[in-house]
Structure formats: C-alpha cells, structure tokens
Amino acid sequence: MTSLLLALAITASQILLGLAMGCAAFRMLRGPRAQDRVLGLDTLYLTGMLLLLTYGIQTGRTLYFESALVIALLGFVGTVALGKFLMRGEVIE
C-alpha cells in the first residue's frame, strides 16, 4: 500500500513538473521583458532539476541526484550572471 501510494505520488509530481516546465518555457519564449525571460529560465532549470530528483527516487539510482546537483549549481551561477548583466550591463568588471 505504501509503495503504491509513493509510486502514484511520484508519477503525479512528474506530470505536474512537466506542466510547470511547459509554462516556464512559454514565459521564457514569450516574456515581454528580459526579466521575465530570466525568471522563466530560472524556473525551467529548477523544475528540470526537480524532475531529475523525482526520477532518481523512482529508479533508486544515484546518478540522477548527482546530475541534479550539477544542474542546480550551474543554474544558480547562470541566474546570478544574467541578473548582474541586466542590472549593470556587464558581467565581468
């Protein structure tokens, strides 16, 4: 019973995360301002990371957890660089 409930919860979360990725991709492509596009990209990498984590829980393999960690680190650095570029117009001072 518990494993069935966990499997259903993981499947439901993967479906909802896929829908969230679609919404984030729409905002990233359609956003009227550059800030909206950066926020869409930030949401896209975050939901992609969470999708990898749920898939790692479902399969029990640690490779997906390590991949999610790399995506989180690179996504954070990318968001900071894009935010700095939008604020000042340059990344490296």
Coordinates of C-alpha atoms in Angstrom, one line a residue:
M1 CA 0.0 0.0 0.0
T2 CA 2.8 2.4 0.9
S3 CA 4.8 1.7 -2.2
L4 CA 1.7 2.1 -4.4
L5 CA 1.0 5.5 -2.8
L6 CA 4.6 6.6 -3.3
A7 CA 4.5 5.5 -6.9
L8 CA 1.3 7.4 -7.6
A9 CA 2.7 10.5 -5.8
I10 CA 5.9 10.4 -7.8
T11 CA 4.0 9.9 -11.1
A12 CA 1.7 12.8 -10.3
S13 CA 4.5 15.1 -9.3
Q14 CA 6.4 14.2 -12.6
I15 CA 3.3 15.1 -14.6
L16 CA 2.8 18.4 -12.7
L17 CA 6.5 19.2 -13.1
G18 CA 6.3 18.6 -16.8
L19 CA 3.4 21.0 -17.0
A20 CA 5.4 23.6 -15.0
M21 CA 8.3 23.2 -17.4
G22 CA 5.9 23.9 -20.3
C23 CA 4.6 27.1 -18.5
A24 CA 8.2 28.2 -17.8
A25 CA 9.3 27.6 -21.4
F26 CA 6.3 29.6 -22.6
R27 CA 7.2 32.5 -20.3
M28 CA 10.9 32.3 -21.4
L29 CA 9.9 32.5 -25.0
R30 CA 7.1 34.9 -24.8
G31 CA 8.0 37.2 -21.9
P32 CA 7.7 40.8 -22.7
R33 CA 10.8 41.9 -20.8
A34 CA 14.2 40.4 -20.3
Q35 CA 13.5 39.9 -16.5
D36 CA 10.5 37.7 -17.4
R37 CA 12.8 35.6 -19.6
V38 CA 15.4 35.2 -16.9
L39 CA 12.7 34.2 -14.4
G40 CA 11.4 31.7 -16.9
L41 CA 14.9 30.2 -17.4
D42 CA 15.4 30.1 -13.6
T43 CA 12.1 28.2 -13.2
L44 CA 12.9 25.9 -16.1
Y45 CA 16.2 24.7 -14.7
L46 CA 14.7 24.4 -11.2
T47 CA 11.8 22.2 -12.4
G48 CA 14.2 20.2 -14.6
M49 CA 16.3 19.6 -11.5
L50 CA 13.2 18.5 -9.5
L51 CA 12.1 16.2 -12.3
L52 CA 15.5 14.5 -12.2
L53 CA 15.2 14.1 -8.5
T54 CA 11.8 12.5 -8.7
Y55 CA 13.1 10.2 -11.4
G56 CA 16.0 9.3 -9.2
I57 CA 13.7 8.5 -6.3
Q58 CA 11.6 6.4 -8.7
T59 CA 14.5 4.4 -10.1
G60 CA 16.7 4.4 -7.0
R61 CA 19.9 5.3 -8.9
T62 CA 22.2 7.9 -7.5
L63 CA 23.3 9.2 -11.0
Y64 CA 20.2 11.4 -11.2
F65 CA 20.9 13.0 -7.8
E66 CA 24.4 14.0 -8.9
S67 CA 23.1 15.3 -12.2
A68 CA 20.5 17.4 -10.3
L69 CA 23.3 18.9 -8.1
V70 CA 25.3 19.9 -11.1
I71 CA 22.2 21.5 -12.7
A72 CA 21.5 23.4 -9.5
L73 CA 25.0 24.8 -9.3
L74 CA 25.2 25.8 -12.9
G75 CA 21.7 27.2 -12.9
F76 CA 22.4 29.4 -9.9
V77 CA 25.6 30.7 -11.4
G78 CA 23.8 31.4 -14.7
T79 CA 21.0 33.2 -12.9
V80 CA 23.4 35.4 -10.9
A81 CA 25.4 36.3 -14.1
L82 CA 22.2 37.1 -16.0
G83 CA 20.9 39.2 -13.1
K84 CA 24.2 41.1 -12.9
F85 CA 24.2 41.7 -16.6
L86 CA 20.7 43.1 -16.6
M87 CA 21.5 45.4 -13.6
R88 CA 24.8 46.8 -14.8
G89 CA 25.2 45.9 -18.4
E90 CA 28.4 43.9 -17.9
V91 CA 29.2 40.6 -16.1
I92 CA 33.0 41.0 -15.5
E93 CA 34.2 44.2 -14.0

